[in-house]
JSON list of C-alpha atoms (C1' of nucleotides) in Angstrom, two decimals:
[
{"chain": "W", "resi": 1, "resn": "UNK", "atom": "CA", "xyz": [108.98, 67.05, 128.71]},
{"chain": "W", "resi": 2, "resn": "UNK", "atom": "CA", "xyz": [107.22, 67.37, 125.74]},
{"chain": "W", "resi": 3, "resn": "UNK", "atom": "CA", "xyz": [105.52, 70.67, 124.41]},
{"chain": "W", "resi": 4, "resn": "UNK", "atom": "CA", "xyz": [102.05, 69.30, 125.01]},
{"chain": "W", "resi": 5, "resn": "UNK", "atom": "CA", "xyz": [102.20, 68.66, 128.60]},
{"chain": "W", "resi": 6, "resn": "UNK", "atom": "CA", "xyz": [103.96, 72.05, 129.05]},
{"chain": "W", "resi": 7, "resn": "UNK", "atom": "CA", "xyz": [100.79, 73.64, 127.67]},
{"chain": "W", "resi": 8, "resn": "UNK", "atom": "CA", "xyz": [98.88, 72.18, 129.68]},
{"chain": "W", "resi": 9, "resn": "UNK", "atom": "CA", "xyz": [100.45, 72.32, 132.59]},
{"chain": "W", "resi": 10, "resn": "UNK", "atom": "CA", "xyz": [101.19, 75.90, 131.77]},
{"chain": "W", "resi": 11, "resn": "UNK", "atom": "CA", "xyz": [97.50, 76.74, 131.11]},
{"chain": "W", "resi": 12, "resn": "UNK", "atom": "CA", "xyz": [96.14, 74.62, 134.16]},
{"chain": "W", "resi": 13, "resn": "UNK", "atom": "CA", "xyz": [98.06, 77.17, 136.15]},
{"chain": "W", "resi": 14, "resn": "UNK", "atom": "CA", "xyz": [96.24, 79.60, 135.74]},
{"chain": "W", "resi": 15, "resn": "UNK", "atom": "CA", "xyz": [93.34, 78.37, 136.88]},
{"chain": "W", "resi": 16, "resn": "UNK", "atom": "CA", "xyz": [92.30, 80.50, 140.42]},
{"chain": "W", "resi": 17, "resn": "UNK", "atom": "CA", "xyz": [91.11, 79.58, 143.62]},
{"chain": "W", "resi": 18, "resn": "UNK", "atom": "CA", "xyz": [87.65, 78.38, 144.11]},
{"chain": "W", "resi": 19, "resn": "UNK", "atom": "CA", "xyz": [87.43, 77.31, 140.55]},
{"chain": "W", "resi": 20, "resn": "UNK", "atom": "CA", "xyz": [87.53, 74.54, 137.92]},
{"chain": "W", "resi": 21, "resn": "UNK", "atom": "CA", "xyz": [87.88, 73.79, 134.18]},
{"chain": "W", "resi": 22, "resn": "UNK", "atom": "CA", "xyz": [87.49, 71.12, 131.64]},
{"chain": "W", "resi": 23, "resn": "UNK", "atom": "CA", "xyz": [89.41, 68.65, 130.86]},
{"chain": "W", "resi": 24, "resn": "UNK", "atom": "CA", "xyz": [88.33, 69.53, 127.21]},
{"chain": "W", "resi": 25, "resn": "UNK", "atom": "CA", "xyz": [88.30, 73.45, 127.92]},
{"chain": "W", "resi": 26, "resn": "UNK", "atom": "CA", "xyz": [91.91, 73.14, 128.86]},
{"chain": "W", "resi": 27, "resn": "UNK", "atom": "CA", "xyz": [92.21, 70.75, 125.63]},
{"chain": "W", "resi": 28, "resn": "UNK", "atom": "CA", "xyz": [90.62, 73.79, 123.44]},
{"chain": "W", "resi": 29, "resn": "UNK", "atom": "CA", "xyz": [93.12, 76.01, 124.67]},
{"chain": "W", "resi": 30, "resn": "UNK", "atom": "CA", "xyz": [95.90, 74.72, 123.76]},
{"chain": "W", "resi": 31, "resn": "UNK", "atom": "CA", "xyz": [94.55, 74.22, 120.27]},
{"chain": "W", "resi": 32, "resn": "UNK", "atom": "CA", "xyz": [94.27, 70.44, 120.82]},
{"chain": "W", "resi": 33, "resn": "UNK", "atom": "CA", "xyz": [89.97, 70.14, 120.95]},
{"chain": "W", "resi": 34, "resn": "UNK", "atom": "CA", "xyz": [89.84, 66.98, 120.53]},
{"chain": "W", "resi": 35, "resn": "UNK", "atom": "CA", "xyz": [92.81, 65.81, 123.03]},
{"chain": "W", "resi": 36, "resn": "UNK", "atom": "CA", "xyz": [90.91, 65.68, 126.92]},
{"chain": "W", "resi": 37, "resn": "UNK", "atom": "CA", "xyz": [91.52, 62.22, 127.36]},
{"chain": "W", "resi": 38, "resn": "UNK", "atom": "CA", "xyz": [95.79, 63.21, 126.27]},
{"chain": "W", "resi": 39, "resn": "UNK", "atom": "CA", "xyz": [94.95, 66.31, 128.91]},
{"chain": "W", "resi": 40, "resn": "UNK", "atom": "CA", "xyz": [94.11, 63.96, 131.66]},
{"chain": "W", "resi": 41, "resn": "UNK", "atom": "CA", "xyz": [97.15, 61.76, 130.76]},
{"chain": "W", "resi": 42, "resn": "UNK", "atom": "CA", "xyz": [99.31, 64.87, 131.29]},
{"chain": "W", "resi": 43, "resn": "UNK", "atom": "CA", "xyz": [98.05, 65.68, 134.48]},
{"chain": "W", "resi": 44, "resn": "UNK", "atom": "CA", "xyz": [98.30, 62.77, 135.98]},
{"chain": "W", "resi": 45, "resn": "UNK", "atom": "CA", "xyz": [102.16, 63.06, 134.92]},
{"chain": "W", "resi": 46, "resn": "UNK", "atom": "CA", "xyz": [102.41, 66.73, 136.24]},
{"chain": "W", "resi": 47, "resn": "UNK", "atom": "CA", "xyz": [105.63, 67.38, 138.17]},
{"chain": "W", "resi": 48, "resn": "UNK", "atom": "CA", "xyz": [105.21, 70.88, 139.25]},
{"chain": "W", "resi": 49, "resn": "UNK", "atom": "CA", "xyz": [103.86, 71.77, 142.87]},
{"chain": "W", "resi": 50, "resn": "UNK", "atom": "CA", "xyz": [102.15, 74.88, 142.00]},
{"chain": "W", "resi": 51, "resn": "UNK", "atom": "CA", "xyz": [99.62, 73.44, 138.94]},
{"chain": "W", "resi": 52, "resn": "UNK", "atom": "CA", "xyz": [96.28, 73.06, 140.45]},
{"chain": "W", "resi": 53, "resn": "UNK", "atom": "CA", "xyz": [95.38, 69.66, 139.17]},
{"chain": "W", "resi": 54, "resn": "UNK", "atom": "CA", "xyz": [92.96, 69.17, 141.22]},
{"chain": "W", "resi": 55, "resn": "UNK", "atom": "CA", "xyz": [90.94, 71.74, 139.91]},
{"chain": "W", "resi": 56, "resn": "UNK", "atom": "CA", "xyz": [90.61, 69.92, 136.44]},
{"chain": "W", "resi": 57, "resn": "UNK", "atom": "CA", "xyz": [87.43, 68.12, 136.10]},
{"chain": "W", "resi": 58, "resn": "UNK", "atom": "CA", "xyz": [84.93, 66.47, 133.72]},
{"chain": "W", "resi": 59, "resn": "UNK", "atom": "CA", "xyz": [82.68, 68.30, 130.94]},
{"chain": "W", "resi": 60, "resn": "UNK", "atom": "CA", "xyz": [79.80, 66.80, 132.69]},
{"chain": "W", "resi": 61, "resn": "UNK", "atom": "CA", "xyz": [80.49, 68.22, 136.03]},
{"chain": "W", "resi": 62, "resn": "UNK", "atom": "CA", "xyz": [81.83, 64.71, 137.72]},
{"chain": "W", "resi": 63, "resn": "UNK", "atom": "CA", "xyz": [85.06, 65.09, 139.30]},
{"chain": "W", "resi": 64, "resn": "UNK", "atom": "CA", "xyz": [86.94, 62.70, 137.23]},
{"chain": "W", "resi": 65, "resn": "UNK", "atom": "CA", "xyz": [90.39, 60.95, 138.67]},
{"chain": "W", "resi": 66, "resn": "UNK", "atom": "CA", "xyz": [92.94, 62.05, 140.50]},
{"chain": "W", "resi": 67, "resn": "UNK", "atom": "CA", "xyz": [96.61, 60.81, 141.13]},
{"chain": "W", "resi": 68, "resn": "UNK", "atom": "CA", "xyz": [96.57, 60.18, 144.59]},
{"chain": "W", "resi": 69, "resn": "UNK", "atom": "CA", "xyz": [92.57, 59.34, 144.30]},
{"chain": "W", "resi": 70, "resn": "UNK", "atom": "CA", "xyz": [89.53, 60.51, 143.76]},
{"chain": "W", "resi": 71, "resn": "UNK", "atom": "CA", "xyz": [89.10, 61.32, 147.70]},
{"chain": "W", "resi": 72, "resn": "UNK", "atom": "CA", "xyz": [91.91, 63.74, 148.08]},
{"chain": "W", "resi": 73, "resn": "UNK", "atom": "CA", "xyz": [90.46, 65.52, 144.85]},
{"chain": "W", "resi": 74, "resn": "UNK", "atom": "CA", "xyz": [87.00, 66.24, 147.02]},
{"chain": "W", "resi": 75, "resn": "UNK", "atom": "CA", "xyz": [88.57, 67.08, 150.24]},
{"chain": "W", "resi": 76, "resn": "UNK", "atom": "CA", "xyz": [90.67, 69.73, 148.20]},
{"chain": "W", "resi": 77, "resn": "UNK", "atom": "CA", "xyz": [87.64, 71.26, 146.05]},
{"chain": "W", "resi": 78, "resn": "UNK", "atom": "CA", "xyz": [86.00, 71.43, 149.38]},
{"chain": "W", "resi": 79, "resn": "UNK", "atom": "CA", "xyz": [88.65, 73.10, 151.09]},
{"chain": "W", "resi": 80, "resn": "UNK", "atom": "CA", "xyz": [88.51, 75.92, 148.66]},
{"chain": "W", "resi": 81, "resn": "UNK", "atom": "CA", "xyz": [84.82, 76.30, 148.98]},
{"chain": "W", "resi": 82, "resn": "UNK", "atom": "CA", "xyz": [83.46, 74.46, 145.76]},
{"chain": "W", "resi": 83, "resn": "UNK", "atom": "CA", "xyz": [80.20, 72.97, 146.24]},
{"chain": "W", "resi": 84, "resn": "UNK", "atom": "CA", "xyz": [79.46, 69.44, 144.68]},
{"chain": "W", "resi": 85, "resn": "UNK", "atom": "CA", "xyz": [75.89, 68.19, 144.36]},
{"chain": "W", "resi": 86, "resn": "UNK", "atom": "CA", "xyz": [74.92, 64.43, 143.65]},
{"chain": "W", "resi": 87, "resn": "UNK", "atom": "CA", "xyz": [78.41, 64.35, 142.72]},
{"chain": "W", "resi": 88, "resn": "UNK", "atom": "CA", "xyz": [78.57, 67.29, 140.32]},
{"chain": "W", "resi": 89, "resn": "UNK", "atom": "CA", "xyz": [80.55, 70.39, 140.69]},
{"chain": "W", "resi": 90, "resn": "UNK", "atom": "CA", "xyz": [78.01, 73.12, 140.18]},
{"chain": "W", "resi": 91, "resn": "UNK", "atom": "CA", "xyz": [78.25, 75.22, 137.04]},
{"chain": "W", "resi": 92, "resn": "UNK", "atom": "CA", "xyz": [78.96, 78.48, 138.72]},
{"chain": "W", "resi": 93, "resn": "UNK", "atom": "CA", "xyz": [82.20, 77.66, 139.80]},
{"chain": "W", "resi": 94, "resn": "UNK", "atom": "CA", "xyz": [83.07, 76.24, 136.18]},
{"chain": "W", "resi": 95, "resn": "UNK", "atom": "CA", "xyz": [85.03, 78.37, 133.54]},
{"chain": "W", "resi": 96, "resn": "UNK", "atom": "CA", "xyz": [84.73, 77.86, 130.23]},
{"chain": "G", "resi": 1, "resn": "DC", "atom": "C1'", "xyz": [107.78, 51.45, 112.65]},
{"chain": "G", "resi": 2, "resn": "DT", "atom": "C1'", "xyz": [103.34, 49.11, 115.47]},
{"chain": "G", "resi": 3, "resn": "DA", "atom": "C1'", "xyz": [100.59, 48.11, 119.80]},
{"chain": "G", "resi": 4, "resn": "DA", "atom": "C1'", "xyz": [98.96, 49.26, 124.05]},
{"chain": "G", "resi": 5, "resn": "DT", "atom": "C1'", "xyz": [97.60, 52.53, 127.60]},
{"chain": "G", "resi": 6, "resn": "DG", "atom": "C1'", "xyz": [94.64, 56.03, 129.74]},
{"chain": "G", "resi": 7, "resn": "DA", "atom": "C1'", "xyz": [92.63, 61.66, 135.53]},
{"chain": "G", "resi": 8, "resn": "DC", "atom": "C1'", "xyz": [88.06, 61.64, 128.45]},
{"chain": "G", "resi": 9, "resn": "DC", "atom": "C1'", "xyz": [83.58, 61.89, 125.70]},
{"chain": "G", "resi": 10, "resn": "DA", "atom": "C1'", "xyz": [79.14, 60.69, 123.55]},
{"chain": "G", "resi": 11, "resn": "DT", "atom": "C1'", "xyz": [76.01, 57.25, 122.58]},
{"chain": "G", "resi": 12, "resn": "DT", "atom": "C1'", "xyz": [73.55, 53.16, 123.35]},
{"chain": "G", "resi": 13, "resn": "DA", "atom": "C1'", "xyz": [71.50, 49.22, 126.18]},
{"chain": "Q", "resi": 1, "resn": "DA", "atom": "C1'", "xyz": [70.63, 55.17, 137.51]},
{"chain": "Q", "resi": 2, "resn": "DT", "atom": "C1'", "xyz": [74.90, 51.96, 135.72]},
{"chain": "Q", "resi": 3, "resn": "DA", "atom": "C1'", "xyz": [77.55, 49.36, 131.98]},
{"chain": "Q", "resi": 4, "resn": "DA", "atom": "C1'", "xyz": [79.25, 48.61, 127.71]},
{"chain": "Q", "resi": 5, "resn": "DT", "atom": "C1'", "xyz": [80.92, 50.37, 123.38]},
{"chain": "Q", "resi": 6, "resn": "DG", "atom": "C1'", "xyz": [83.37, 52.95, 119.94]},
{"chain": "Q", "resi": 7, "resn": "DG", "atom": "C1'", "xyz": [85.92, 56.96, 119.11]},
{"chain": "Q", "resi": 8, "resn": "DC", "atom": "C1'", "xyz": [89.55, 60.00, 120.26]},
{"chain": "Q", "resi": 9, "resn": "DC", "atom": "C1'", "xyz": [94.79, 61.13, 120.49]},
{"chain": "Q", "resi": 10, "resn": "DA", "atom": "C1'", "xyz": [99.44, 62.04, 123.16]},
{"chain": "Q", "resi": 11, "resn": "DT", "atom": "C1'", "xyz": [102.49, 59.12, 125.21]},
{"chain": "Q", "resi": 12, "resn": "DT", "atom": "C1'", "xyz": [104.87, 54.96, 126.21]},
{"chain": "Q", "resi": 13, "resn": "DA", "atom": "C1'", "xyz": [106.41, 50.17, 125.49]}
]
DNA sequence: CTAATGACCATTA
DNA sequence: ATAATGGCCATTA
């Protein structure tokens, strides 16, 4: 695999329980800023069972896609208590 | 090497 | 509110 998707798979990791981040926070961490759409690209390759992908979302709050569809995204934000409104994840459960 | 493809983004209509 | 458009950039063909 390349290095890039190892970052970001390495970094999405880390993302707990009950919250989200950016497509183009994760992007800034890795010291790529301008590379969210390469992010999404990556996770939508990810092999690894324990990277939260799910938990990756847009900078405007949308969900954004999902490998196995944007339904099974929802149902798993929901099951870990995330609250979406008019189909935006609410702030408070965003880290920057 | 070039061309096409996106789990994106911001702007415009 | 949606749709189109142009830009972006790692990856793949």
């Amino acid at each position: 695999m390349s290095n890039f998707q190892e970052k970001v798979w390495k970094v999405t990791k880390k993302i707990p329980r009950g919250k989200v981040a950016t497509y183009t926070a994760i992007a800034r961490k890795i010291g790529h800023p301008r590379s969210a759409r390469p992010v999404g690209n990556a996770l939508n390759r990810n092999p690894y069972r324990d990277v939260p992908c799910h938990r990756v979302i847009r900078a405007d709050g949308s969900v954004g896609g999902f490998a196995r569809g944007t339904k099974a995204k929802l149902n798993l934000l929901k099951d870990e208590g995330i609250k979406i409104v008019g189909h935006k994840v609410r702030p408070k459960y965003i880290i920057t």
